[in-house]
Structures are given as structure tokens and as C-alpha cells.
Short mmCIF file of C-alpha atoms in Angstrom, two decimals:
data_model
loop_
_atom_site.label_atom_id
_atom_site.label_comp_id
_atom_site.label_asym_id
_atom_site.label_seq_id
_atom_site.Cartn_x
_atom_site.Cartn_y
_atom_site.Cartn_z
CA UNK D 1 86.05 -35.54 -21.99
CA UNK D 2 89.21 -33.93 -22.88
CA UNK D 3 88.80 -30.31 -21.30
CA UNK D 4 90.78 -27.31 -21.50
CA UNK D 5 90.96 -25.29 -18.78
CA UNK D 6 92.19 -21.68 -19.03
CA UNK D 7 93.11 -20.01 -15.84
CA UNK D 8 94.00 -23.14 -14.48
CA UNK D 9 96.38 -21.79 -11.87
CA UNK D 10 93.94 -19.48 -9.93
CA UNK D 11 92.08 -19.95 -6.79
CA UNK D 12 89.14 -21.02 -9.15
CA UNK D 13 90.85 -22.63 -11.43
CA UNK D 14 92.75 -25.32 -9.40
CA UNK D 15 89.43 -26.19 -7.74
CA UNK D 16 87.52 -26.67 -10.98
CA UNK D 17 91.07 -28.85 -12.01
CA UNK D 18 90.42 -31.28 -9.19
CA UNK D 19 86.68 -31.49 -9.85
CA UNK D 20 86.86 -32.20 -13.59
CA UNK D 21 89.22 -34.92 -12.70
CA UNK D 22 87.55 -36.37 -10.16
CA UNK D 23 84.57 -36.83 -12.63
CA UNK D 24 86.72 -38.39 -14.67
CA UNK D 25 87.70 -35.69 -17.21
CA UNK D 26 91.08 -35.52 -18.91
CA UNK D 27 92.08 -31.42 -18.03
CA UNK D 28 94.32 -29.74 -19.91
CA UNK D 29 95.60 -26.78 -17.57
CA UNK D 30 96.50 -23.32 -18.92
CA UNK D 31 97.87 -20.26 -17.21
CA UNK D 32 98.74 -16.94 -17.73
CA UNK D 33 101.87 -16.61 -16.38
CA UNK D 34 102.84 -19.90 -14.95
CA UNK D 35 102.47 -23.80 -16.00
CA UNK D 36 103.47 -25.14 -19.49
CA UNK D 37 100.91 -24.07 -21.95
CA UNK D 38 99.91 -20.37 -21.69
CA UNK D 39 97.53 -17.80 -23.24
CA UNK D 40 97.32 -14.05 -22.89
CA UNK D 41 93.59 -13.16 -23.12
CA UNK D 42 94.13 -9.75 -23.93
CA UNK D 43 96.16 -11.12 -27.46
CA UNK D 44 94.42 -12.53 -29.76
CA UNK D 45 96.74 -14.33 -31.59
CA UNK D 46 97.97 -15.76 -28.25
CA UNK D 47 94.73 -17.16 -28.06
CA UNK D 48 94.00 -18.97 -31.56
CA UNK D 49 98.05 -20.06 -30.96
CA UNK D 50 96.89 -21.79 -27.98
CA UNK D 51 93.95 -24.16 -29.71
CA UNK D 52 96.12 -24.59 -32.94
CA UNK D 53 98.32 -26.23 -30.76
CA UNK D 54 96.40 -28.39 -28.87
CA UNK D 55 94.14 -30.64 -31.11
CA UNK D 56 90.58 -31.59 -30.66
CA UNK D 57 89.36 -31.22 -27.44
CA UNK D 58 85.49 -31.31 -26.13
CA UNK D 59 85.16 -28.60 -24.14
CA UNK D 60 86.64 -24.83 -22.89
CA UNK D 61 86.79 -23.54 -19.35
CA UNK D 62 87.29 -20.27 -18.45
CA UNK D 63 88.46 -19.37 -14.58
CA UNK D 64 89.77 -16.10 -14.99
CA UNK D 65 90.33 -12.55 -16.56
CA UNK D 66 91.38 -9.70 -14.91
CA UNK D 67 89.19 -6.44 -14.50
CA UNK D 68 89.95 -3.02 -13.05
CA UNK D 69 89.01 -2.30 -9.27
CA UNK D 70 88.60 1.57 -9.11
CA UNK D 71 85.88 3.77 -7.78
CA UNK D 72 83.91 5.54 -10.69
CA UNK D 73 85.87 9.03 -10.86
CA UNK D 74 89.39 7.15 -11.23
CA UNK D 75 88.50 4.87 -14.22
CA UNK D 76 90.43 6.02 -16.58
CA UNK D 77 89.82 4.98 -20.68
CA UNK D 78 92.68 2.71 -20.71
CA UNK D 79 90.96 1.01 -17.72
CA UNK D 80 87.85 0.23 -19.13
CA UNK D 81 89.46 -0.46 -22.36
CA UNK D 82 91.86 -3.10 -20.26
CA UNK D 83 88.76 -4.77 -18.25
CA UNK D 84 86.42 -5.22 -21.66
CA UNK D 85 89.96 -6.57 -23.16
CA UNK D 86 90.74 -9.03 -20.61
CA UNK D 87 87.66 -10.71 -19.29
CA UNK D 88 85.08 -9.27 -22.00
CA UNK D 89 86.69 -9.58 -25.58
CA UNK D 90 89.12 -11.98 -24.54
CA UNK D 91 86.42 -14.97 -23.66
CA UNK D 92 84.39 -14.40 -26.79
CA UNK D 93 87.94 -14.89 -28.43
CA UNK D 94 88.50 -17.84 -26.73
CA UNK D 95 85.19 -19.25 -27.88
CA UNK D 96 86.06 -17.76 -31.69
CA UNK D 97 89.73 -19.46 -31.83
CA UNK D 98 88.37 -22.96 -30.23
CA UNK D 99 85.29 -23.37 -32.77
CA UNK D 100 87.41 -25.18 -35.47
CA UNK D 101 89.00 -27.44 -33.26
CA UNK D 102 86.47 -27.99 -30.44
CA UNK D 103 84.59 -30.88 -31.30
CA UNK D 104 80.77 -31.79 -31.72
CA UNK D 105 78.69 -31.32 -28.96
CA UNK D 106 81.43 -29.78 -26.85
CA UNK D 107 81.03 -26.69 -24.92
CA UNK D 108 82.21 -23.59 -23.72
CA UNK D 109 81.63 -22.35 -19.60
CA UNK D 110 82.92 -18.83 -19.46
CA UNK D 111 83.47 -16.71 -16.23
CA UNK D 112 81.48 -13.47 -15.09
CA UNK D 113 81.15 -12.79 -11.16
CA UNK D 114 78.68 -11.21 -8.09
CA UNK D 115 79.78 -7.83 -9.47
CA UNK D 116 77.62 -8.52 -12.06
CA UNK D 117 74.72 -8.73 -9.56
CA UNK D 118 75.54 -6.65 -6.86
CA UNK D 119 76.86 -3.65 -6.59
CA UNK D 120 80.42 -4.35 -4.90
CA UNK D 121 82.49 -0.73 -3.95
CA UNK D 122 85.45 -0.04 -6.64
CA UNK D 123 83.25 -2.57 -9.29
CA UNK D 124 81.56 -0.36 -11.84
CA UNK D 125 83.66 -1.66 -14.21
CA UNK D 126 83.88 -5.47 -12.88
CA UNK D 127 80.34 -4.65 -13.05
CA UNK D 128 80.01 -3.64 -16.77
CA UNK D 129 82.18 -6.54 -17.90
CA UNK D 130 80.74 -9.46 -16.01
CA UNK D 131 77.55 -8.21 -17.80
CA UNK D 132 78.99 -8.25 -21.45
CA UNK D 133 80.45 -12.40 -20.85
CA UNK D 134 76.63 -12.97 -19.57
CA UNK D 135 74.74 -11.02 -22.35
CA UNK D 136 77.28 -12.41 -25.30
CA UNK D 137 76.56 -15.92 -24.33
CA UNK D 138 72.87 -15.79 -24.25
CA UNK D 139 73.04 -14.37 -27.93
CA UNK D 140 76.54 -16.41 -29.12
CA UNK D 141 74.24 -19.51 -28.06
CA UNK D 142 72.01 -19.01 -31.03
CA UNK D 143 74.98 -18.90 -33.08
CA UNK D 144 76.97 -22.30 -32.46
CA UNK D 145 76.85 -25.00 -34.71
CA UNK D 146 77.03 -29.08 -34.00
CA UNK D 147 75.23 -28.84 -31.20
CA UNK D 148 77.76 -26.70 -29.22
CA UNK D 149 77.16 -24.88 -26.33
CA UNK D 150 78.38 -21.57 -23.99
CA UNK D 151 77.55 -20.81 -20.58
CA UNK D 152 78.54 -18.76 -17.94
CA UNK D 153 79.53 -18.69 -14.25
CA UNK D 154 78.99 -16.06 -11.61
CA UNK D 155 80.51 -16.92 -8.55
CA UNK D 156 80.15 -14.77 -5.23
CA UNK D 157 83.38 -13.84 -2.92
CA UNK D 158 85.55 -17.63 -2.75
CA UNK D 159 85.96 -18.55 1.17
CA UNK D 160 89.50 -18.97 -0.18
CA UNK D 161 89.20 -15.46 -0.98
CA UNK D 162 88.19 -14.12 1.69
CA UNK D 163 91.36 -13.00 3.50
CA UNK D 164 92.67 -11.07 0.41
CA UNK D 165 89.60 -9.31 -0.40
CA UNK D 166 86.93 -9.79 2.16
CA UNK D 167 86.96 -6.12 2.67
CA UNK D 168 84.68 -5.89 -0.36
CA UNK D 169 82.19 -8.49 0.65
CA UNK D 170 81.45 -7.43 4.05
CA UNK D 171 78.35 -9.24 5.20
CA UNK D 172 78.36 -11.69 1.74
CA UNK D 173 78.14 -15.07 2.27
CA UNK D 174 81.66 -16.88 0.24
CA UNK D 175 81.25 -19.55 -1.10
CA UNK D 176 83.43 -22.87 -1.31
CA UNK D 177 85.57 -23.49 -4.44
CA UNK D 178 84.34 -26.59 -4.80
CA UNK D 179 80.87 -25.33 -5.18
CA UNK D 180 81.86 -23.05 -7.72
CA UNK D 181 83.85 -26.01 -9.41
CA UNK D 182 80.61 -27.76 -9.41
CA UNK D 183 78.77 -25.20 -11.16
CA UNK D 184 81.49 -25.73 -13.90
CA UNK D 185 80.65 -29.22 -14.27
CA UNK D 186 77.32 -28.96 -14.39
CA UNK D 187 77.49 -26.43 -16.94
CA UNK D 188 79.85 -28.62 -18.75
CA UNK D 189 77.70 -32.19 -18.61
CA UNK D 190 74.55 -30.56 -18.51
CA UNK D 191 72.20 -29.32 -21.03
CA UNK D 192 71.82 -25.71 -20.52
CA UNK D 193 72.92 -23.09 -23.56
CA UNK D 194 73.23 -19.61 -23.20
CA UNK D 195 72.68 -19.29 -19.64
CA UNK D 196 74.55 -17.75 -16.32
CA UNK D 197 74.61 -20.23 -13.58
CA UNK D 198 75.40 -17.77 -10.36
CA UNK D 199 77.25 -19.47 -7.29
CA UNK D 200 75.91 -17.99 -4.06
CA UNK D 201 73.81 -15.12 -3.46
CA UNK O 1 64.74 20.27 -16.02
CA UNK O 2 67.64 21.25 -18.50
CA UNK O 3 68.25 18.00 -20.59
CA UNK O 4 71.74 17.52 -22.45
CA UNK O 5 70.37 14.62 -24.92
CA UNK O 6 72.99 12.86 -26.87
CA UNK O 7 71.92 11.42 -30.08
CA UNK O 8 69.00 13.99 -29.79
CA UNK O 9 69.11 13.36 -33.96
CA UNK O 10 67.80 9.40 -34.35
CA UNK O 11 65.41 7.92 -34.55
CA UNK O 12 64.79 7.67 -30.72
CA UNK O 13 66.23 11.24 -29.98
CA UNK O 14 63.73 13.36 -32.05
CA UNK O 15 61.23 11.12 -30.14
CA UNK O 16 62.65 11.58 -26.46
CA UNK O 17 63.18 15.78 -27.72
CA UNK O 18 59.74 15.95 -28.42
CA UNK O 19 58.43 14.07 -24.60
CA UNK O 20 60.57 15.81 -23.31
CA UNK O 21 59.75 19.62 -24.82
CA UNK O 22 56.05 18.63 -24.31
CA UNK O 23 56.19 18.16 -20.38
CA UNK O 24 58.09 21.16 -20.09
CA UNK O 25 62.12 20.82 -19.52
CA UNK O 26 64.59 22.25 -21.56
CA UNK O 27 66.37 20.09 -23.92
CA UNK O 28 69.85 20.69 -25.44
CA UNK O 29 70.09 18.52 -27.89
CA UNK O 30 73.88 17.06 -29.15
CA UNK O 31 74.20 14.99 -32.29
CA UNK O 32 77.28 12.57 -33.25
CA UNK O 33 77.34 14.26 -36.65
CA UNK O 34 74.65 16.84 -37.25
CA UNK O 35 73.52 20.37 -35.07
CA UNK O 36 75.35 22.99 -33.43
CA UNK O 37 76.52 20.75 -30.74
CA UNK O 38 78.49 17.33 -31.62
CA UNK O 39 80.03 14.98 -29.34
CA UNK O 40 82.25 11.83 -30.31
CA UNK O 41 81.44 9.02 -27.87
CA UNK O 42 84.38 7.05 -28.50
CA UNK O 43 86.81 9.85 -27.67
CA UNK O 44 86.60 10.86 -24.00
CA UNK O 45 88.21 14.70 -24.59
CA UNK O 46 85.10 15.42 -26.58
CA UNK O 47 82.75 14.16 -23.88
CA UNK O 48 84.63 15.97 -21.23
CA UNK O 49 85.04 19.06 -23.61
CA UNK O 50 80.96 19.10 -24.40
CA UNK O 51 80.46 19.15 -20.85
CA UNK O 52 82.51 21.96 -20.27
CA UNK O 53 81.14 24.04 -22.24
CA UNK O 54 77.53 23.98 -20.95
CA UNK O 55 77.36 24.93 -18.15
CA UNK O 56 75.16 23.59 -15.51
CA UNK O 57 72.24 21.30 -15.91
CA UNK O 58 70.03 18.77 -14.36
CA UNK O 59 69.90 15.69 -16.18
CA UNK O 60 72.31 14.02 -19.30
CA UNK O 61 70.08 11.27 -21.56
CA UNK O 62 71.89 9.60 -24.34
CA UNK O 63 69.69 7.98 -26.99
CA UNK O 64 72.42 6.73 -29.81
CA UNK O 65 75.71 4.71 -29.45
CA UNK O 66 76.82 2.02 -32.06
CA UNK O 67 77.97 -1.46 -32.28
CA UNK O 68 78.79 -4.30 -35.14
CA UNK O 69 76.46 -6.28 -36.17
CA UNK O 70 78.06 -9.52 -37.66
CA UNK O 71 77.90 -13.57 -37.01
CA UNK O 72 79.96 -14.73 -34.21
CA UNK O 73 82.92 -15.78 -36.32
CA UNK O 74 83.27 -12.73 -38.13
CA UNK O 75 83.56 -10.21 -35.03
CA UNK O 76 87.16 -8.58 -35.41
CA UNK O 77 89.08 -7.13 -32.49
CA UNK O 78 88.69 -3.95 -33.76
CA UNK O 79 84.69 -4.61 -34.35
CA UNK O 80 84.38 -5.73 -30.60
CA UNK O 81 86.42 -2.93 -28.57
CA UNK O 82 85.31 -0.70 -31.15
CA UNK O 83 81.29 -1.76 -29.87
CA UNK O 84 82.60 -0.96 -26.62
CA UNK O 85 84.25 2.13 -26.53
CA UNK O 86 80.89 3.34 -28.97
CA UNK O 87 78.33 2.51 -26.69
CA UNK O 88 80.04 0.74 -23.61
CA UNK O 89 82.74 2.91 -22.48
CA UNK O 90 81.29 5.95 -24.55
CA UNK O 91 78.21 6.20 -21.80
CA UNK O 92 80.47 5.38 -18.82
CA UNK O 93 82.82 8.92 -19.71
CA UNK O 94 79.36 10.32 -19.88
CA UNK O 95 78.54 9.79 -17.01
CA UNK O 96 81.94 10.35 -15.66
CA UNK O 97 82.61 13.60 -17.61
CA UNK O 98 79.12 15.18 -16.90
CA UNK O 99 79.16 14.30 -12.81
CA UNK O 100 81.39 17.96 -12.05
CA UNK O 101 78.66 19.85 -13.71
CA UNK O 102 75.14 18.26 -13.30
CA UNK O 103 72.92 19.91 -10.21
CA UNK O 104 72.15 17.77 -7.24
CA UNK O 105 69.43 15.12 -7.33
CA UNK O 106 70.28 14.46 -10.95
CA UNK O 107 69.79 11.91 -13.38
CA UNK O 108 71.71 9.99 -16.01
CA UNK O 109 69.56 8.07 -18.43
CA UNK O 110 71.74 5.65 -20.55
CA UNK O 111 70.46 2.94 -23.56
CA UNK O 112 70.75 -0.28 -24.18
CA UNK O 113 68.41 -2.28 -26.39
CA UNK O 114 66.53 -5.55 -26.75
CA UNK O 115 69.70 -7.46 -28.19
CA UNK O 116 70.62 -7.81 -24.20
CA UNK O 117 67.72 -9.40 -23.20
CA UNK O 118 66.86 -11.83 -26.61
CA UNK O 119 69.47 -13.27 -28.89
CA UNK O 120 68.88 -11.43 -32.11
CA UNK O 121 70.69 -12.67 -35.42
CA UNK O 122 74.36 -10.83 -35.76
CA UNK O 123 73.77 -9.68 -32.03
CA UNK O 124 76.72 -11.18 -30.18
CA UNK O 125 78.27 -7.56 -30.09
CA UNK O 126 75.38 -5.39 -29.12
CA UNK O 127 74.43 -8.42 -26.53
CA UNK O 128 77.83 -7.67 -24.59
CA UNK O 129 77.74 -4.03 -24.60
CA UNK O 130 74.32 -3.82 -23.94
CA UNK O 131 74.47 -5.92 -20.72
CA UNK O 132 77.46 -3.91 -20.09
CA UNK O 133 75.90 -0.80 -19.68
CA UNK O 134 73.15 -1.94 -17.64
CA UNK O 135 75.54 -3.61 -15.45
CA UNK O 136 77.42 -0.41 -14.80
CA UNK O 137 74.30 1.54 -14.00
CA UNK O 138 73.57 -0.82 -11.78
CA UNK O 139 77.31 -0.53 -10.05
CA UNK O 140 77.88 2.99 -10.42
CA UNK O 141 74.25 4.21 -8.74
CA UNK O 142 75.42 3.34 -5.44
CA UNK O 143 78.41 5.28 -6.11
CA UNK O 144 76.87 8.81 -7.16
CA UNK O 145 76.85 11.76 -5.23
CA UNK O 146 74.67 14.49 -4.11
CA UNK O 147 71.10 12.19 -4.78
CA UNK O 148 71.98 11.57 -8.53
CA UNK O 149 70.65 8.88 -10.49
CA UNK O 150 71.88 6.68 -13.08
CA UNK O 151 69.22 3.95 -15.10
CA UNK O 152 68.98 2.37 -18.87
CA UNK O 153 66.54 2.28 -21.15
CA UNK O 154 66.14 -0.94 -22.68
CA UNK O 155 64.13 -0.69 -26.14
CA UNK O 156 63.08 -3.63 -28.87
CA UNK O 157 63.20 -2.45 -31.91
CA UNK O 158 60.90 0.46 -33.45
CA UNK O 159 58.15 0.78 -35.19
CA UNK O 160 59.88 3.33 -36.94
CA UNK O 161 62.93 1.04 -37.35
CA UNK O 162 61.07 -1.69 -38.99
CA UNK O 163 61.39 -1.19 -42.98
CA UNK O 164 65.18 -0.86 -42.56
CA UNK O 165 66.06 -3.72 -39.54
CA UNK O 166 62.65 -5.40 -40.08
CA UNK O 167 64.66 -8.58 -41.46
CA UNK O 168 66.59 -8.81 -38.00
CA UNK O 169 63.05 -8.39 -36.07
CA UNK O 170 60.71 -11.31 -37.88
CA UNK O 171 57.84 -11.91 -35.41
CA UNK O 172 58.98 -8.70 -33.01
CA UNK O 173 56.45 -6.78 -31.74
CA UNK O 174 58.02 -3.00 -32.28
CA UNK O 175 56.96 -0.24 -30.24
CA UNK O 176 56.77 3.36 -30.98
CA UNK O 177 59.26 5.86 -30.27
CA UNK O 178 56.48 7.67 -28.13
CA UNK O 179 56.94 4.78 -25.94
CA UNK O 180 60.30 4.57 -26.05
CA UNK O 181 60.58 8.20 -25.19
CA UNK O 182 58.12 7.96 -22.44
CA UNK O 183 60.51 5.69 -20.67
CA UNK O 184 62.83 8.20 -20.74
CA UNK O 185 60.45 11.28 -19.21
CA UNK O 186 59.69 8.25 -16.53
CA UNK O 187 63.09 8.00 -15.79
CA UNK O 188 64.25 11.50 -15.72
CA UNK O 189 61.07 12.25 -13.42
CA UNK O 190 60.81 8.97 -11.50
CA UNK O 191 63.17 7.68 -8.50
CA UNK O 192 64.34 4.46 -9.53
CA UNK O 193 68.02 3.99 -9.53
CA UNK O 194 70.78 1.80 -11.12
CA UNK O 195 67.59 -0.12 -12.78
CA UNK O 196 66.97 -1.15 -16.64
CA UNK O 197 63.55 -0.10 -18.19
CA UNK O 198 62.58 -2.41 -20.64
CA UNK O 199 60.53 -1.14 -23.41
CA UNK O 200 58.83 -3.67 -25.74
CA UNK O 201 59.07 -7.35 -25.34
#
């Protein structure tokens, strides 16, 4: 399959690049800020840009999104408004923009996280958004046409990830990238539509 | 108790006044465009200036909040992050705005609604935002203060509901808003925290 991969550059993202093309998928890497083709989730336009561009493709991947990390008294409107922007708003636009071109069959694997789970300190609003990518998907499921499908991932804390923000997991068990890459393809060769496939407790 | 009950004026908040009245707390009920006392959810200075102006109480219940409802491919920008700042972000800055003046051992009772739990027809909005805000209960309860509680109510639709969303609802068993409303007395009263009480299928 011919796979687009958005947030290819991240910790995530380079270990779900590796395991898509081990399996023998053609992976079509986008970043944020770095590689050749580049999206800005929070901008629409920058997103249906990106798929106009690219032809017809059978699946989306989602690694990343950016949410604010603040305890509850500091979140500020333009916080929230930022986090639902980002990682909320801007994966159900990525799934909007891609339906023309994606092609039958195809699928979508967006990106939610533990703090949807757990409670993690500073991650009411993590919290709140991993949520909205889980709850959309359940309902956009019942939506897509010719036979398409969206799922989600929920990874715990990344081993990888560990030494930048382990503080926040204390106690959590990480997990390996390449277990949360394999979630990714089995959400993308698999059956399932509308679920959230979490990665570690 | 003293109550602060925003959207005491729908369907659901005459119901939750009334359960609430008839086992004895004080309600002060706040409507979005009707009654003495009006609160805009989507603009933060009115929460924080309703709160302000009460004075002290014991819990905060909010019973209204909207979203779009529209297929997939139709959802705007504006439709989406305006869904969220209605009934997403609106309930966080109540709970936010309300924590300097409610008593200790507290309670915040937020809403939801079925269209997070089952996909509903033109529920791709109201699935994210109601997920949202029962993933932020869930994060912000271990953050409170001074033994205060923060849980969702979760409702299908309503009996009450039925001749003008009955269309959305084929098959649904409604409930009544006594029902409804009785989740809220049981989470005013009860302990649970950061939970989601689901009301009706």
C-alpha cells in the first residue's frame, strides 16, 4: 500500500516509517517542520494542500499533534483552543481533506495517548483531546464510504521517551516504538473500524 | 447544598431544578439566554464574571452546552472549534472559574451525552466533545483541591426530546428527564470522582 504518514519525523513516527516498510508498504513521510512534504495541522488549508498534492494513496497515518502540558489553574483559553486545534480538529481534517483522494478500502489510524486513560499530572487537557480523536472515530466510522476505515492509537510513555519526560510516568511501564508501530499496522491491515487500539497499560 | 445550575432552562435543567429542590438544596439556576442570571459558555469573562458575583456555594452542575450536528464532510472549522469552545472548553472555564469560590468537599457535575458512547447520524462533532469532557473530568479530579469532585453525566436522548430529535434516535430507548436528573442528585450527593454516569443505553 502506498501510505502517508504524517508526523513522520517524531519519535513515533520514524518507528511506524520503518515498520510500514518492512511490511512492505510504500511510506510517504510528512513533517511539520522538517523533511520535504509538510503539513501544519492547525491550518486547514495546509492540510487539503497536502493530499491535493499527492495523488491517490491507500491509507493515512497520524503520529503526532501537539497538546498543552499545564496544570488545571494555568490553562488558559488560547491553550485549550491550541490543543483541540492541533491534535483534535486537525486529525478529523486530515481525514476530511484525504476522503477524495484516498482510495477504496483505504484507511485512516489517527493518534490519541495514555492521557486519555490515565490521569497523567499537567494532562487535563492532553486528557480532553486524546478523548475527542477516540470518540470522533467511533462515530466518523459510521460515516465513511467505500469501505473506508478510521482508527485510533493510544500509546503509553515511549522507552525512547523516557529520558525527556519520564518525570510524568513515574512507575508506568514505556513501551517500545516498535510496539506502538505495530499497533499502526495492525490497525492499518486489519479489519477493525472505529476503534482505539491502546499500546501498554 | 447551594447549586449554581447552568442551563437550569432545558429540557434537562428544569428536570435536574426540580430533583434537586425536592431533596432539599438550594438551586440557583443560570440560563444561556433566559432568567435573571445568564452566562455565555463560549466566552470565559462571563463564566469568571457569573462566578464572581455569587458568592460562595457548594456545588456548580451544568446541564446545556451545544455542538453541530452535520455529516462528516460538511463539519467547518468554525463548526468544530465552535463545538468545542460551546461545550468542551465552555465546562473546563467552569470548572476553572468556579474553583476560587466553591466550599470544600465540592462537586462539579459536567454533561456529555450518548453521541460519545454510540455513533449517532451527524454525530462526529458532539462524539469529540463529548469524549472530551469526560476525559478531562477524568484528568482534572486528581488535580482538585480541598476534597472537590468533578464527574459527567452521560444521557441518551429524552423522552422528552423525542418528537423533535426522534429521527436521529430510531430504535433508542429514551429515558426520562427524572432519570436523567437523578443522576445528577447521585452525583452531587455520592463520592465518585473523575467518573462518567451513563444514563440510558
Amino acid at each position: 500500500m502506498k501510505i502517508v504518514l504524517i508526523g513522520a519525523n517524531g519519535t513515533i513516527g520514524r518507528e511506524v516509517q520503518r515498520k510500514l516498510r518492512e511490511a512492505g508498504h510504500e511510506v510517504v513521510p510528512v513533517g511539520r517542520s522538517s523533511g520535504e512534504l509538510r503539513v501544519n495541522l492547525e491550518d486547514r488549508a495546509s492540510v487539503a494542500a497536502l493530499f491535493r498534492d499527492l495523488g491517490a494513496f491507500d491509507a493515512v497515518a497520524v503520529a503526532g499533534g501537539e497538546v498543552a502540558f499545564k496544570p488545571l489553574a494555568s490553562l488558559t483559553t488560547e491553550d485549550l483552543v491550541f490543543s483541540f486545534r492541533s491534535k483534535g480538529i486537525g486529525q478529523i481534517h486530515v481525514v476530511q481533506e484525504a476522503l477524495p483522494y484516498i482510495r477504496d478500502g483505504g484507511s485512516f489510524t489517527l493518534i490519541s495517548g495514555v492521557t486519555g486513560r490515565e490521569p497523567i499530572r499537567d494532562g487535563a487537557a492532553a486528557a480532553a483531546v486524546s478523548r475527542a480523536v477516540e470518540g470522533f472515530a467511533m462515530a466518523a466510522a459510521s460515516e465513511l464510504p467505500r469501505g473506508l476505515r478510521v482508527n485510533v492509537i493510544s500509546p503509553t510513555v515511549l522507552a525512547e521517551s523516557m529520558p525527556a519526560y519520564g518525570a510524568y510516568f513515574a512507575g508506568h511501564e514505556p513501551v517500545s516504538g516498535e510496539k506502538v508501530a505495530n499497533a499502526y499496522l495492525k490497525a492499518i491491515e486489519g479489519r477493525m473500524n472505529g476503534d482505539t487500539i491502546a499500546v501498554g497499560a
